[in-house]
């Protein structure tokens, strides 16, 4: 008997712990998102827009690859490799359908610190000038790309480790003001690093604390050495790029394909430089020799990993934060979800694996992602198609870019950062919504330009946590509950059916970035639960129809317990209002403070056809009752 029981228990235990085929399938889909969307890919609907987007993206990948490789202090051709391999890895493991991974200004700037520190320009004459190695590169160039590849490899390993530790949930500490200030400050650093190319000045590499100011001090001290030809060509390039891109943006709805001005400018500048021999005549610095083909894979130098640990952490954190913000933005825009932990894995592998192919650290870029939006990309197939064209450039067109002036390449970098630099405009909305977030933005930006992007990011997170900890003790406990036993002064005037369709919810907690998402999910669960109880449907019909589709229901949010809020909280309240409106759920907010009403009105640009804010629950109920009577009267009149 005891043996039979033991056998029965062991069979039950093995049945519980034996992975089923369906579980393995779901796990593979969760860790390899391409298995989820690729079988459902529609060639008829998606292939044409993805192909057009892929071609336009390839133009950006090539130009930015060359530019960001120079920014990373390595040979420009390594940027082409960085535009080829990472997008393939991310397309397999990433969840952002419109995220264009590749070379990045932020990660390139961080890795340049390690490259210049370990292999400074002064060591060029000390290294063996042998061109018999990989694709004819000198030992100096291979040492430099070796350092950048080591930063990429270790940064990817750190990101994969964060995935294993499931640290994606910690991203709730990365608020929008912190990310905006950090990326804007990093973009300011990038523009500053290109000053020497824009002006044609020979200057040493300057970094470290307050290096931003030392660069401008050096420029002003050596203002007489500015190369006039480089300055004029830079100004002309920037003017052409800005003008054509503004025209493309203005007329993008009228024209099917925008003008790839980056590519046109590169071809025109290279041809003009070749014809006029600017390199020898005016001493204009050019890109130089770009070898044809892809070198065989090689293990990054593991003996220097400890020396690049600081930069690797910067690449892992800054690159992930910037990429996740773009992925979440595209997911919100196109109504799909992104797993924060899975993005750690995707970007970690996109950094670690390509490092074996002489790639610099990579991340998603705002300009490329915005380009996918504007050209109508549907899936990651657009990025895979762009890789095909990048490969063609590497094997055919690359060597023809020898004559490309460096000042033109720097101009492309500066204009490409416009999307980050105009985030200064966010200061106005932060000031109007929450002045503390405004202060966090300013202080994070100052720390970023004074030190580095990773230091500014760390300061912003610590500052945000400290402020929330200081504000929370004055607030009530975090809770949401349905209000019962309320004093319904208009109950006698309302029928029972109307009362059943009104859900009164009390918000008894602050609404900030820490609980904004949970507030949204809790509220939607309450609405869904109430709808399911009032409208019993079978499972298929529940999935097919949103709550309150057939009969309009109402939700009253009592904000008397909402003691304070921040930008994320106001954003979520407006999002809840718009979401409920689309679900045919009427939302009323009662007992709101004047600051909340002002913040919501400013943030959402609410053009209210019906009143949203009420002084009391009774006033909101009276409005619901009168609206219902009016709709019934209209129905009778139509009959």
XYZ file of C-alpha atoms in Angstrom:
639
model
C 0.000 0.000 0.000
C 2.813 2.330 0.877
C 4.576 1.472 -2.389
C 1.423 2.151 -4.381
C 1.009 5.538 -2.743
C 4.654 6.347 -3.390
C 4.338 5.400 -7.058
C 1.142 7.437 -7.409
C 2.813 10.450 -5.780
C 5.908 10.165 -7.974
C 3.751 9.923 -11.106
C 1.848 13.047 -10.073
C 5.124 14.869 -9.305
C 6.642 13.909 -12.668
C 3.453 14.978 -14.439
C 3.614 18.365 -12.709
C 7.280 18.970 -13.528
C 7.503 17.413 -16.992
C 7.419 20.269 -19.522
C 4.598 19.869 -21.999
C 5.044 20.521 -25.700
C 2.689 23.488 -25.485
C 4.726 25.002 -22.624
C 7.939 24.687 -24.635
C 6.227 26.246 -27.627
C 4.997 29.191 -25.574
C 8.444 29.653 -24.022
C 10.079 29.705 -27.460
C 7.565 32.278 -28.705
C 8.199 34.398 -25.626
C 11.992 34.296 -26.016
C 12.010 34.295 -29.839
C 9.293 36.798 -30.806
C 10.030 36.232 -34.497
C 8.323 32.835 -34.145
C 5.168 34.664 -33.108
C 4.870 37.301 -35.848
C 6.706 35.679 -38.797
C 4.128 32.886 -39.449
C 1.376 35.544 -39.492
C 3.269 37.843 -41.855
C 1.132 38.964 -44.785
C 3.174 39.290 -47.976
C 0.354 41.055 -49.766
C -0.241 43.754 -47.148
C 3.165 44.215 -45.536
C 5.944 43.347 -47.999
C 5.707 46.497 -50.149
C 5.704 49.046 -47.269
C 8.415 47.061 -45.469
C 10.560 47.030 -48.631
C 10.222 50.785 -49.148
C 10.979 51.405 -45.468
C 13.924 49.001 -45.623
C 15.510 50.866 -48.531
C 15.116 54.221 -46.795
C 16.416 52.728 -43.535
C 19.480 51.326 -45.330
C 20.383 54.866 -46.423
C 20.242 56.005 -42.787
C 22.125 52.944 -41.567
C 24.987 53.514 -44.004
C 25.366 57.236 -43.358
C 24.958 56.969 -39.583
C 27.181 53.886 -39.482
C 30.076 55.787 -41.051
C 29.434 58.830 -38.867
C 29.033 57.040 -35.542
C 32.099 54.885 -36.165
C 34.146 58.092 -36.434
C 32.412 59.275 -33.255
C 33.539 56.039 -31.593
C 37.178 56.786 -32.642
C 37.458 53.766 -34.972
C 37.715 53.358 -38.741
C 34.451 54.302 -40.529
C 34.002 50.866 -42.129
C 33.384 49.298 -38.711
C 30.213 51.369 -38.523
C 28.960 49.556 -41.637
C 29.464 46.233 -39.864
C 27.597 47.672 -36.884
C 24.696 48.496 -39.207
C 24.528 44.934 -40.541
C 24.722 42.385 -37.719
C 22.821 43.954 -34.735
C 19.537 44.502 -36.669
C 19.485 40.803 -37.598
C 19.899 39.727 -33.963
C 17.284 42.176 -32.715
C 14.770 41.102 -35.379
C 14.946 37.581 -33.921
C 14.854 38.403 -30.204
C 13.354 41.923 -29.998
C 9.695 42.826 -29.517
C 9.720 46.375 -30.929
C 8.289 46.148 -34.431
C 9.480 49.637 -35.364
C 12.770 49.739 -33.446
C 15.773 50.232 -35.753
C 18.818 48.880 -33.929
C 22.307 49.736 -35.153
C 25.072 52.204 -34.457
C 24.118 54.855 -31.929
C 25.499 58.259 -31.036
C 25.052 57.625 -27.299
C 26.889 54.285 -27.154
C 29.562 55.447 -29.618
C 30.367 58.454 -27.462
C 30.742 56.251 -24.375
C 32.933 53.648 -26.103
C 35.143 56.432 -27.509
C 36.281 57.168 -23.948
C 37.682 53.645 -23.624
C 39.234 53.685 -27.112
C 41.016 57.009 -26.591
C 42.153 56.049 -23.093
C 43.599 52.623 -23.951
C 44.763 53.306 -27.538
C 45.404 57.070 -27.750
C 46.206 58.809 -31.010
C 49.747 59.379 -29.795
C 50.383 55.624 -29.908
C 49.805 55.474 -33.687
C 53.507 55.930 -34.403
C 54.445 53.333 -31.777
C 52.403 50.518 -33.356
C 53.561 48.448 -36.273
C 52.197 49.888 -39.511
C 51.456 46.474 -40.993
C 48.741 46.217 -43.599
C 49.026 42.455 -43.994
C 46.443 41.774 -41.277
C 42.639 41.716 -41.491
C 41.448 43.404 -44.726
C 44.575 45.538 -44.800
C 43.890 47.347 -41.516
C 46.877 48.612 -39.582
C 47.639 47.266 -36.125
C 46.640 50.632 -34.662
C 43.160 50.429 -36.237
C 42.733 46.815 -35.098
C 43.711 47.723 -31.539
C 41.140 50.499 -31.510
C 38.298 48.376 -32.830
C 39.384 45.666 -30.400
C 38.714 48.017 -27.484
C 35.325 49.075 -28.924
C 34.387 45.427 -29.529
C 35.379 44.563 -25.933
C 33.093 47.345 -24.657
C 30.277 45.999 -26.847
C 30.857 42.400 -25.700
C 30.971 43.196 -21.987
C 28.024 45.602 -22.277
C 26.001 42.846 -23.944
C 26.967 40.348 -21.231
C 25.831 42.827 -18.569
C 22.481 43.275 -20.343
C 21.987 39.491 -20.603
C 22.826 39.195 -16.886
C 20.174 41.829 -16.141
C 17.728 39.737 -18.156
C 18.584 36.636 -16.131
C 18.074 38.618 -12.914
C 14.734 39.906 -14.279
C 15.680 43.550 -13.697
C 13.336 44.814 -16.394
C 10.795 45.745 -13.723
C 13.324 48.247 -12.332
C 12.766 50.389 -15.426
C 9.800 52.029 -13.659
C 12.451 54.163 -11.944
C 13.384 55.598 -15.342
C 10.846 58.373 -15.669
C 10.215 60.319 -18.856
C 11.886 63.548 -17.606
C 15.051 61.633 -16.647
C 15.281 59.846 -20.000
C 14.533 63.042 -21.915
C 17.171 65.046 -20.023
C 19.806 62.311 -20.301
C 19.351 61.827 -24.061
C 19.314 65.588 -24.649
C 22.511 66.022 -22.640
C 24.171 63.129 -24.481
C 23.145 64.682 -27.820
C 24.741 67.944 -26.692
C 27.950 66.009 -25.973
C 27.849 64.447 -29.435
C 27.435 67.824 -31.143
C 30.360 69.159 -29.119
C 32.548 66.219 -30.146
C 31.945 67.064 -33.828
C 33.073 70.690 -33.491
C 36.621 69.824 -34.564
C 35.376 68.331 -37.836
C 32.854 71.092 -38.510
C 35.548 73.753 -38.082
C 38.449 71.749 -39.481
C 40.500 72.194 -36.286
C 43.185 69.745 -35.240
C 42.637 69.178 -31.542
C 43.446 66.459 -28.995
C 40.779 64.182 -27.565
C 39.289 65.819 -24.451
C 37.039 63.931 -22.038
C 36.383 63.488 -18.335
C 34.563 65.765 -15.865
C 33.872 69.210 -17.340
C 35.448 68.061 -20.616
C 32.447 69.619 -22.384
C 33.638 73.084 -21.328
C 37.320 72.372 -21.955
C 36.525 71.569 -25.607
C 34.915 74.957 -26.190
C 37.741 76.669 -24.294
C 40.249 75.002 -26.616
C 38.232 76.054 -29.687
C 38.121 79.704 -28.607
C 41.835 79.686 -27.829
C 42.605 78.327 -31.306
C 39.896 80.154 -33.223
C 42.475 81.424 -35.747
C 43.215 77.864 -36.881
C 39.643 77.319 -38.153
C 39.729 75.965 -41.707
C 37.471 78.240 -43.762
C 36.773 75.628 -46.452
C 35.603 73.069 -43.855
C 33.454 75.666 -42.085
C 31.719 76.794 -45.306
C 31.145 73.206 -46.445
C 29.738 72.318 -43.000
C 27.327 75.279 -43.002
C 26.198 74.463 -46.547
C 25.669 70.789 -45.676
C 23.687 71.597 -42.516
C 21.522 74.122 -44.386
C 20.742 71.633 -47.185
C 20.013 68.793 -44.744
C 17.690 70.857 -42.543
C 15.849 72.424 -45.489
C 15.235 69.201 -47.400
C 14.259 67.226 -44.284
C 11.764 69.913 -43.312
C 10.292 69.793 -46.829
C 10.148 65.986 -46.660
C 8.308 66.209 -43.345
C 5.894 68.835 -44.638
C 4.995 67.039 -47.864
C 5.338 63.416 -46.708
C 1.585 62.862 -47.113
C 1.620 64.077 -50.711
C 4.715 62.191 -51.896
C 5.082 58.436 -51.543
C 8.890 58.331 -51.238
C 10.887 61.080 -49.503
C 14.196 62.299 -50.897
C 17.146 60.467 -49.207
C 19.069 63.693 -48.782
C 21.772 62.066 -46.602
C 22.730 59.717 -49.427
C 22.485 62.437 -52.074
C 24.720 64.727 -50.021
C 27.315 61.997 -49.473
C 27.470 61.205 -53.204
C 27.588 64.878 -54.222
C 30.226 65.816 -51.627
C 32.418 62.813 -52.487
C 32.206 63.566 -56.207
C 32.958 67.277 -55.696
C 35.907 66.475 -53.424
C 37.288 64.002 -55.974
C 36.941 66.407 -58.889
C 38.529 69.374 -57.103
C 41.092 67.297 -55.161
C 40.132 69.087 -51.929
C 42.215 66.713 -49.820
C 45.488 67.937 -51.331
C 44.456 71.412 -52.499
C 42.807 72.660 -49.289
C 43.977 70.024 -46.796
C 40.391 68.898 -46.211
C 40.175 65.747 -44.085
C 38.383 62.861 -45.836
C 37.162 59.418 -44.735
C 39.965 57.588 -46.516
C 40.285 53.981 -47.629
C 37.283 51.738 -46.965
C 38.086 48.060 -47.576
C 35.701 45.786 -49.420
C 34.085 42.779 -47.722
C 33.587 41.480 -44.171
C 36.516 40.218 -42.064
C 36.362 36.737 -40.512
C 34.994 36.646 -36.939
C 37.431 37.152 -34.115
C 37.099 36.969 -30.332
C 37.269 40.431 -28.694
C 40.372 40.971 -26.524
C 39.244 39.513 -23.206
C 42.361 40.682 -21.365
C 41.105 44.298 -21.344
C 37.554 43.628 -20.092
C 38.407 44.843 -16.593
C 39.779 48.084 -18.070
C 36.541 48.844 -19.969
C 34.104 47.881 -17.202
C 32.955 51.476 -16.601
C 32.221 52.117 -20.279
C 30.533 48.718 -20.607
C 28.116 49.567 -17.803
C 27.440 52.920 -19.471
C 26.697 51.230 -22.795
C 24.480 48.619 -21.125
C 22.384 51.130 -19.172
C 22.270 54.149 -21.475
C 21.790 52.082 -24.618
C 19.040 50.005 -23.035
C 17.195 53.002 -21.600
C 17.213 54.887 -24.909
C 16.171 51.785 -26.856
C 13.432 50.790 -24.412
C 11.928 54.279 -24.540
C 11.659 53.994 -28.347
C 10.246 50.451 -28.135
C 7.608 51.483 -25.594
C 6.753 54.537 -27.673
C 6.196 52.447 -30.811
C 4.212 49.865 -28.827
C 1.949 52.586 -27.456
C 1.533 54.156 -30.894
C 0.672 50.909 -32.697
C -1.178 49.128 -29.858
C 1.040 46.198 -28.926
C 3.059 45.249 -25.858
C 6.787 45.112 -25.105
C 8.384 42.970 -22.390
C 11.063 44.981 -20.562
C 13.053 41.856 -19.640
C 12.955 40.468 -23.169
C 14.384 43.761 -24.437
C 17.339 43.249 -22.081
C 17.980 39.886 -23.765
C 17.509 41.251 -27.294
C 19.876 44.199 -26.854
C 22.352 42.117 -24.865
C 22.693 39.585 -27.669
C 22.724 42.412 -30.239
C 25.821 43.779 -28.506
C 27.592 40.563 -27.517
C 27.311 38.495 -30.721
C 28.228 41.254 -33.261
C 31.315 42.111 -31.189
C 32.914 39.007 -32.746
C 32.511 40.704 -36.158
C 34.348 43.968 -35.298
C 31.163 45.872 -34.397
C 30.996 48.904 -32.146
C 28.376 49.124 -29.322
C 24.875 49.598 -30.666
C 21.373 50.643 -29.632
C 18.188 51.940 -31.198
C 18.228 55.457 -32.633
C 15.449 58.034 -32.626
C 16.047 59.179 -36.214
C 15.893 55.681 -37.688
C 12.835 54.710 -35.659
C 11.054 57.908 -36.703
C 12.015 57.065 -40.289
C 10.273 53.699 -39.997
C 7.164 55.495 -38.716
C 7.085 57.971 -41.590
C 7.708 55.401 -44.332
C 4.957 53.077 -43.110
C 6.980 50.075 -41.905
C 4.895 47.219 -40.527
C 7.369 44.760 -38.971
C 11.048 44.022 -38.415
C 11.189 42.723 -41.993
C 11.989 46.328 -42.954
C 15.175 46.132 -40.850
C 16.127 42.787 -42.395
C 15.663 44.219 -45.898
C 17.866 47.185 -44.938
C 20.601 44.709 -43.972
C 20.603 43.340 -47.536
C 21.303 46.796 -48.952
C 23.948 47.498 -46.290
C 25.660 44.264 -47.355
C 25.617 45.445 -50.978
C 27.255 48.713 -49.925
C 29.974 46.859 -48.007
C 30.911 44.711 -51.017
C 30.453 47.220 -53.845
C 29.957 50.906 -53.019
C 32.040 51.241 -49.830
C 35.465 51.857 -51.461
C 33.964 54.724 -53.512
C 33.434 56.745 -50.311
C 37.147 57.454 -49.944
C 36.677 61.134 -50.865
C 33.828 61.871 -48.452
C 34.811 64.960 -46.378
C 34.726 64.458 -42.622
C 32.992 67.816 -42.146
C 30.043 66.557 -44.245
C 29.887 63.406 -42.128
C 29.887 65.544 -38.974
C 27.082 67.670 -40.410
C 24.986 64.533 -40.944
C 25.570 63.559 -37.292
C 24.547 66.983 -35.981
C 21.375 67.226 -38.076
C 20.486 63.615 -37.219
C 20.400 64.582 -33.538
C 17.687 67.186 -34.099
C 15.023 64.902 -32.608
C 16.953 64.686 -29.340
C 17.959 68.321 -29.189
C 14.417 69.651 -29.622
C 13.472 67.865 -26.403
C 14.313 71.201 -24.784
C 10.721 72.043 -25.683
C 9.604 69.495 -23.073
C 10.600 71.960 -20.357
C 7.427 73.975 -20.935
C 5.084 71.044 -20.371
C 7.011 69.854 -17.313
C 6.764 73.354 -15.831
C 3.001 73.467 -16.429
C 2.296 69.925 -15.222
C 4.755 69.377 -12.351
C 7.552 71.798 -11.460
C 9.462 69.128 -9.550
C 9.808 67.103 -12.772
C 11.010 70.309 -14.409
C 13.712 70.613 -11.747
C 14.706 66.957 -12.231
C 15.048 67.531 -15.989
C 17.283 70.577 -15.521
C 19.520 68.957 -12.906
C 19.845 65.690 -14.853
C 20.797 67.601 -18.006
C 23.434 69.627 -16.139
C 24.972 66.494 -14.603
C 24.996 64.819 -18.033
C 26.886 67.607 -19.802
C 29.244 68.157 -16.867
C 30.166 64.492 -16.465
C 28.707 61.785 -18.735
C 25.419 60.233 -19.845
C 25.616 57.328 -17.374
C 26.395 59.710 -14.493
C 23.461 61.938 -15.451
C 21.158 58.921 -15.688
C 22.230 57.658 -12.263
C 21.762 61.122 -10.736
C 18.285 61.451 -12.274
C 17.170 58.091 -10.891
C 18.560 58.797 -7.401
C 17.016 62.267 -7.412
C 13.621 60.884 -8.472
C 13.671 58.198 -5.764
C 14.654 60.732 -3.103
C 11.829 63.096 -4.068
C 9.222 60.314 -4.108
C 10.421 59.033 -0.730
C 10.135 62.561 0.602
C 6.594 63.000 -0.776
C 5.069 59.616 -0.005
C 5.010 59.885 3.814
C 2.504 62.737 3.443
C 0.211 60.582 1.323
C -2.382 57.964 2.141
C -1.710 54.274 1.560
C -1.929 53.000 -1.997
C -5.420 51.552 -2.452
C -8.370 51.622 -4.800
C -11.854 50.570 -3.687
C -15.409 50.782 -4.909
C -17.377 53.318 -2.880
C -20.353 51.744 -1.105
C -23.156 53.079 1.084
C -22.865 56.486 -0.541
C -25.481 59.160 0.001
C -27.366 59.130 -3.293
C -29.428 62.295 -3.231
C -30.723 61.585 -6.698
C -31.476 57.919 -6.158
C -35.230 58.410 -6.268
C -34.913 60.111 -9.623
C -32.906 57.303 -11.194
C -34.106 53.869 -12.205
C -32.360 50.727 -10.993
C -30.893 49.962 -14.426
C -29.093 53.299 -14.512
C -27.668 52.772 -11.030
C -26.281 49.384 -12.050
C -24.460 50.971 -14.960
C -22.600 53.504 -12.742
C -19.350 52.416 -11.088
C -18.022 54.753 -8.382
C -14.316 54.353 -7.629
C -12.266 56.201 -5.033
C -8.608 56.962 -5.678
C -7.045 56.969 -2.219
C -3.416 57.268 -3.256
C -1.031 59.614 -5.071
C -0.731 58.994 -8.798
C 2.939 59.015 -9.810
C 5.241 57.039 -12.088
C 5.544 54.256 -9.477
C 1.869 53.272 -9.550
C 0.548 54.793 -12.780
C 0.598 51.513 -14.724
C -1.005 49.572 -11.843
C -3.708 52.225 -11.563
C -4.509 51.731 -15.233
C -4.634 47.925 -15.002
C -6.715 47.973 -11.776
C -9.247 50.373 -13.250
C -9.570 48.384 -16.477
C -10.023 45.178 -14.441
C -12.847 46.775 -12.432
C -14.586 47.966 -15.597
C -14.107 44.580 -17.263
C -15.381 42.700 -14.202
C -18.425 44.932 -13.900
C -19.152 44.560 -17.618
C -18.830 40.770 -17.488
C -21.211 40.544 -14.552
C -23.843 42.684 -16.290
C -23.447 41.132 -19.728
C -22.879 37.356 -19.497
C -21.301 36.298 -22.744
C -19.539 33.210 -23.963
C -15.748 33.244 -24.144
C -15.554 33.925 -27.848
C -17.857 36.930 -27.692
C -15.963 38.367 -24.682
C -12.772 38.408 -26.681
C -14.447 39.873 -29.708
C -16.251 42.784 -28.062
C -14.935 45.447 -25.655
C -16.678 46.096 -22.340
C -19.869 48.167 -22.342
C -20.193 47.900 -26.084
C -23.957 47.365 -26.235
C -25.051 49.499 -23.322
C -23.235 52.624 -22.327
C -21.930 52.502 -18.760
C -20.344 55.196 -16.595
C -17.411 55.425 -14.210
C -17.073 58.120 -11.541
C -13.539 58.625 -10.214
C -13.453 60.296 -6.804
C -10.108 62.149 -6.703
C -10.437 63.464 -3.166
C -7.681 61.094 -2.019
C -5.337 61.999 -4.888
C -3.033 64.104 -2.731
C -0.357 64.678 -5.366
C 0.612 63.602 -8.862
C 3.420 63.927 -11.367
C 3.728 64.067 -15.140
C 3.378 60.264 -15.520
C 0.250 60.272 -13.343
C -1.441 63.011 -15.372
C -0.433 61.241 -18.569
C -2.031 58.021 -17.319
C -5.256 59.788 -16.262
C -5.617 61.297 -19.733
C -4.821 57.922 -21.298
C -7.467 56.220 -19.137
C -10.017 58.849 -20.158
C -9.269 58.379 -23.864
C -9.248 54.575 -23.527
C -12.597 54.535 -21.717
C -14.041 56.908 -24.307
C -13.055 54.494 -27.059
C -14.704 51.654 -25.090
C -17.972 53.626 -24.859
C -17.448 54.170 -21.115
C -18.330 57.632 -19.836
C -15.817 58.915 -17.250
C -16.476 61.646 -14.695
C -13.883 63.057 -12.287
C -15.115 64.532 -8.997
C -13.471 66.371 -6.113
C -10.472 67.340 -8.252
C -8.008 69.969 -7.128
C -7.503 73.023 -9.305
C -3.920 71.938 -10.091
C -5.113 68.532 -11.335
C -7.753 70.099 -13.584
C -5.185 72.537 -14.976
C -2.573 69.825 -15.551
C -5.012 67.462 -17.304
C -6.446 70.229 -19.451
C -2.963 71.378 -20.483
C -1.488 67.921 -21.052
C -4.372 66.360 -22.928
C -5.556 69.423 -24.856
C -9.009 68.166 -23.879
C -11.696 69.509 -26.159
C -14.596 68.278 -24.067
C -17.955 67.846 -25.728
C -19.390 66.784 -22.358
C -18.342 67.988 -18.893
C -15.592 65.886 -17.286
C -14.931 67.553 -13.916
C -17.624 67.828 -11.191
C -17.655 69.226 -7.681
C -19.322 66.184 -6.115
C -20.522 62.654 -6.810
C -24.145 63.843 -6.675
C -23.446 66.377 -9.428
C -21.851 63.680 -11.579
C -24.810 61.323 -11.009
C -27.267 64.062 -11.913
C -25.361 64.710 -15.129
C -25.399 60.995 -15.999
C -29.127 60.818 -15.295
C -29.926 63.874 -17.417
C -27.736 62.592 -20.254
C -29.562 59.263 -20.195
C -32.962 60.959 -20.257
C -31.822 63.145 -23.148
C -30.624 60.144 -25.147
C -33.934 58.357 -24.508
C -35.835 61.445 -25.619
C -33.780 61.596 -28.813
C -34.446 57.911 -29.461
C -38.230 58.425 -29.076
C -38.181 61.478 -31.325
C -36.332 59.512 -34.016
C -38.928 56.739 -33.750
